[in-house]
PDB file of C-alpha atoms in Angstrom:
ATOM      1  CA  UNK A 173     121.319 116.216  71.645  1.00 47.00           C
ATOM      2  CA  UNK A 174     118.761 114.802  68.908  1.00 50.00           C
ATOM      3  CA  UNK A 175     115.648 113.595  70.158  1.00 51.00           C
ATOM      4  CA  UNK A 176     115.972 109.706  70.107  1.00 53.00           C
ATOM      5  CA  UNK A 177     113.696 108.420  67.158  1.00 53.00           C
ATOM      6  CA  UNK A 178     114.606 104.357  66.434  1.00 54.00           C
ATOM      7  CA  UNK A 179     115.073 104.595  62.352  1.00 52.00           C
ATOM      8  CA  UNK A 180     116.363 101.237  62.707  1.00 51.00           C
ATOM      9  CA  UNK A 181     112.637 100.019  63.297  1.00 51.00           C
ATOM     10  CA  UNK A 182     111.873 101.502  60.341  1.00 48.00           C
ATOM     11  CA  UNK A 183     114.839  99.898  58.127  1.00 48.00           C
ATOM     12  CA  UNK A 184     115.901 103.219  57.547  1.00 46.00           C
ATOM     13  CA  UNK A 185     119.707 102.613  58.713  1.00 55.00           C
ATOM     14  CA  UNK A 186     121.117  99.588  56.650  1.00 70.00           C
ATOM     15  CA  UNK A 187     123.173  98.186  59.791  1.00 76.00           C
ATOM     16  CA  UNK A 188     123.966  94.849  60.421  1.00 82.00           C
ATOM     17  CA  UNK A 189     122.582  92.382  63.286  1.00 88.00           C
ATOM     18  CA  UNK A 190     126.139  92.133  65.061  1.00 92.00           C
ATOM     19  CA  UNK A 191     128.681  94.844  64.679  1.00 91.00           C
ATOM     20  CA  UNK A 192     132.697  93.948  65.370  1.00 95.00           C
ATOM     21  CA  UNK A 193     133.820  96.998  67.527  1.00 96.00           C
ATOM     22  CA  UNK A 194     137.211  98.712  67.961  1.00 97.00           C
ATOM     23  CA  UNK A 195     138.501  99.870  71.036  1.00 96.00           C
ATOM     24  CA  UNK A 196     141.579 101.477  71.906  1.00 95.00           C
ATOM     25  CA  UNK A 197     142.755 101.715  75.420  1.00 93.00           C
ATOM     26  CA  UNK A 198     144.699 104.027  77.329  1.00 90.00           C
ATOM     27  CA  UNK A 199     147.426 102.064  77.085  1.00 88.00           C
ATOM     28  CA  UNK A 200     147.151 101.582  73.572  1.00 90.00           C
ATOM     29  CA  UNK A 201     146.044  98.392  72.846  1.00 91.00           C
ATOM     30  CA  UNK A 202     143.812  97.457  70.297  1.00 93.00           C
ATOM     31  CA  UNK A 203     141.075  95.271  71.224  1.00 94.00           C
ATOM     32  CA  UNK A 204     137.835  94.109  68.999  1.00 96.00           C
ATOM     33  CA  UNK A 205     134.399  92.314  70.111  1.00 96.00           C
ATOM     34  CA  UNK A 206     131.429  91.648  68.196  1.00 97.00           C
ATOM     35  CA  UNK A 207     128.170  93.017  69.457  1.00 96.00           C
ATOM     36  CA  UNK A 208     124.575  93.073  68.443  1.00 94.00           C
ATOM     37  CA  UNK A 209     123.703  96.487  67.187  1.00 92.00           C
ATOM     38  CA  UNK A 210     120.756  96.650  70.233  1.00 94.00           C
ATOM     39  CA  UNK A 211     123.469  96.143  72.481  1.00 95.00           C
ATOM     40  CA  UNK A 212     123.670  99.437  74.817  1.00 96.00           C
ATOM     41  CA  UNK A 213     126.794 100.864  76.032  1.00 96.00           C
ATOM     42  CA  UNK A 214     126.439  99.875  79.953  1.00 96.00           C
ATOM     43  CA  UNK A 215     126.497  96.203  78.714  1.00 97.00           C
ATOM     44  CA  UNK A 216     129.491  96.742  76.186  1.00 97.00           C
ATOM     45  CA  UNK A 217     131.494  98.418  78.899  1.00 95.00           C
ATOM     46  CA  UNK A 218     130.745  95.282  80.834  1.00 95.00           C
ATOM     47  CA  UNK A 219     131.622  92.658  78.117  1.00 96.00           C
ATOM     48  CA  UNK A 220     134.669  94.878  76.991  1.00 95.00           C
ATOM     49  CA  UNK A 221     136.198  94.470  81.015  1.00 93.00           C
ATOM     50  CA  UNK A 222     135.497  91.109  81.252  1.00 92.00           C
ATOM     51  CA  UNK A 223     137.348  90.706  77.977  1.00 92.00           C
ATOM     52  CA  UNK A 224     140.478  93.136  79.227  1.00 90.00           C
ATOM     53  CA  UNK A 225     140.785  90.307  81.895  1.00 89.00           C
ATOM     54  CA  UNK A 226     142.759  87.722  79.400  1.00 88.00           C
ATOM     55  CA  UNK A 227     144.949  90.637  78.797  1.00 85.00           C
ATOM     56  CA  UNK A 228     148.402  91.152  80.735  1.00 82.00           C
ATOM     57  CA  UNK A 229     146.999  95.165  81.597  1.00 82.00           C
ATOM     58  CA  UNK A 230     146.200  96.834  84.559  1.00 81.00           C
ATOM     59  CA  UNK A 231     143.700  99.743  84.618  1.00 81.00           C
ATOM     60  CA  UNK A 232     141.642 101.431  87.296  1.00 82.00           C
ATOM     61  CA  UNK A 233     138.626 100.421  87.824  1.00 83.00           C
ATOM     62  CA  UNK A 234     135.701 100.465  84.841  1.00 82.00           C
ATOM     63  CA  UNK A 235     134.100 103.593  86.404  1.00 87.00           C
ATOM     64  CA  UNK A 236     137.056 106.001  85.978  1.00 89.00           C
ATOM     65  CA  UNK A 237     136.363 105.788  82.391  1.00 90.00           C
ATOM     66  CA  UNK A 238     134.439 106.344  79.294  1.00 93.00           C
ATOM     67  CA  UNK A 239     133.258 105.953  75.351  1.00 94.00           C
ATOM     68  CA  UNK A 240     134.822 108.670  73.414  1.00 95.00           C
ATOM     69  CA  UNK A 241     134.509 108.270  69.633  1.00 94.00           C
ATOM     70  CA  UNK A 242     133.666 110.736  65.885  1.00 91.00           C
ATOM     71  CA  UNK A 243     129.761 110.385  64.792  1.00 86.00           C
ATOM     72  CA  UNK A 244     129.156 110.646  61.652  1.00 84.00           C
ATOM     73  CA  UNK A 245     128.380 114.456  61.329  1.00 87.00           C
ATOM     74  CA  UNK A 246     132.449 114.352  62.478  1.00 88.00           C
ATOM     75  CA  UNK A 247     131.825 115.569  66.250  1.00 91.00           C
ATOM     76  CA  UNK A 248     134.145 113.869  68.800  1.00 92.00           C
ATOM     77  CA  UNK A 249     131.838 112.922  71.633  1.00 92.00           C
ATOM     78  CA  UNK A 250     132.400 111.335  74.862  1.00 94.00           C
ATOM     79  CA  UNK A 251     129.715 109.518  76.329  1.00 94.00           C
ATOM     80  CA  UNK A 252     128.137 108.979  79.915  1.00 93.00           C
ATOM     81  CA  UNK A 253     124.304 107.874  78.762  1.00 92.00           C
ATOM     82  CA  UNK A 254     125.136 104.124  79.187  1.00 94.00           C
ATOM     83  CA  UNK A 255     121.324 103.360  78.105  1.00 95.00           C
ATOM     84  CA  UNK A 256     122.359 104.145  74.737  1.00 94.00           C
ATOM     85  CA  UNK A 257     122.576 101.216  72.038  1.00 94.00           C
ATOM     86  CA  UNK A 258     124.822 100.884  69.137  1.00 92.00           C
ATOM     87  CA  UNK A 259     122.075 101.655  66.904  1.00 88.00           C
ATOM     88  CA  UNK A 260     121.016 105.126  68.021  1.00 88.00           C
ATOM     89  CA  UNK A 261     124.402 106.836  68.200  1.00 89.00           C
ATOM     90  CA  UNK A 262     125.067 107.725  64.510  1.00 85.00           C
ATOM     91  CA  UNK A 263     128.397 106.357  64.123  1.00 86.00           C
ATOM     92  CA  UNK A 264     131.713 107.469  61.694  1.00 81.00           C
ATOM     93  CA  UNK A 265     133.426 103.887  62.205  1.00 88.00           C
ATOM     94  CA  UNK A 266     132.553 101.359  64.842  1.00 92.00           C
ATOM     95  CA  UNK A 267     135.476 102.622  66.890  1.00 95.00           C
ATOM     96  CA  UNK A 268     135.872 103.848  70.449  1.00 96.00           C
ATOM     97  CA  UNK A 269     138.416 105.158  72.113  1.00 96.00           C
ATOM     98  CA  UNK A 270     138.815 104.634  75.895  1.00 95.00           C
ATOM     99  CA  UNK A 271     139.037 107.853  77.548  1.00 94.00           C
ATOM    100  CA  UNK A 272     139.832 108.447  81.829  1.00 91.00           C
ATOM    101  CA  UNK A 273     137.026 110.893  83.111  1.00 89.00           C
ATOM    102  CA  UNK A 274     138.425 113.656  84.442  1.00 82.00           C
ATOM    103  CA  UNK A 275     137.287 115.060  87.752  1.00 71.00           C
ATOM    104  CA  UNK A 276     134.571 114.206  89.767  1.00 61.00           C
ATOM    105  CA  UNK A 277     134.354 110.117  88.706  1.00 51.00           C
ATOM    106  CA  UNK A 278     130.884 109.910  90.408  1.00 57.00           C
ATOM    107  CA  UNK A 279     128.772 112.880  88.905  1.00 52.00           C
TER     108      UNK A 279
END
């Protein structure tokens, strides 16, 4: 994993104040919510399940599952640092894909 350095400070990455999202659930819906690009992904989790809550879908509960997206040096990650912000994770497309975790939910 790459050392976290914030380029953004530096106006080194040209990214915008608020980002619109994609998100594609298990089930495969298509869902997408603007965020600020300091926004980490504990508190997107949390915006995106309050959101899934005007949608007719059932899913477990927000623990059982994860970020998995493509950064930009195409490597298909899945995520479980929720301190992480938009900013620092090098992005392909502003597009996750909701993912179960498989196993052990709580390490």
């Amino acid at each position: 994993m790459k050392p976290f350095i914030d380029l953004d400070l530096f106006g080194l990455i040209g990214i915008p104040e608020t980002i619109p999202v994609d998100f594609l659930l298990p089930n495969g819906l298509f869902v997408t919510i603007e965020f600020s690009k300091y926004t980490n992904l504990f508190e997107i989790k949390e915006k995106l399940w309050s959101e899934l809550e005007n949608y007719p879908i059932q899913l477990k509960a927000r623990n059982n599952y994860t970020f998995s997206t493509v950064t930009d040096d195409a490597k298909i990650l899945e995520y479980y640092n929720y301190k992480l912000r938009l900013c620092d994770l090098n992005l392909l497309h502003w597009f996750f894909k909701i993912i179960e975790i498989e196993g052990n939910v709580e390490e």
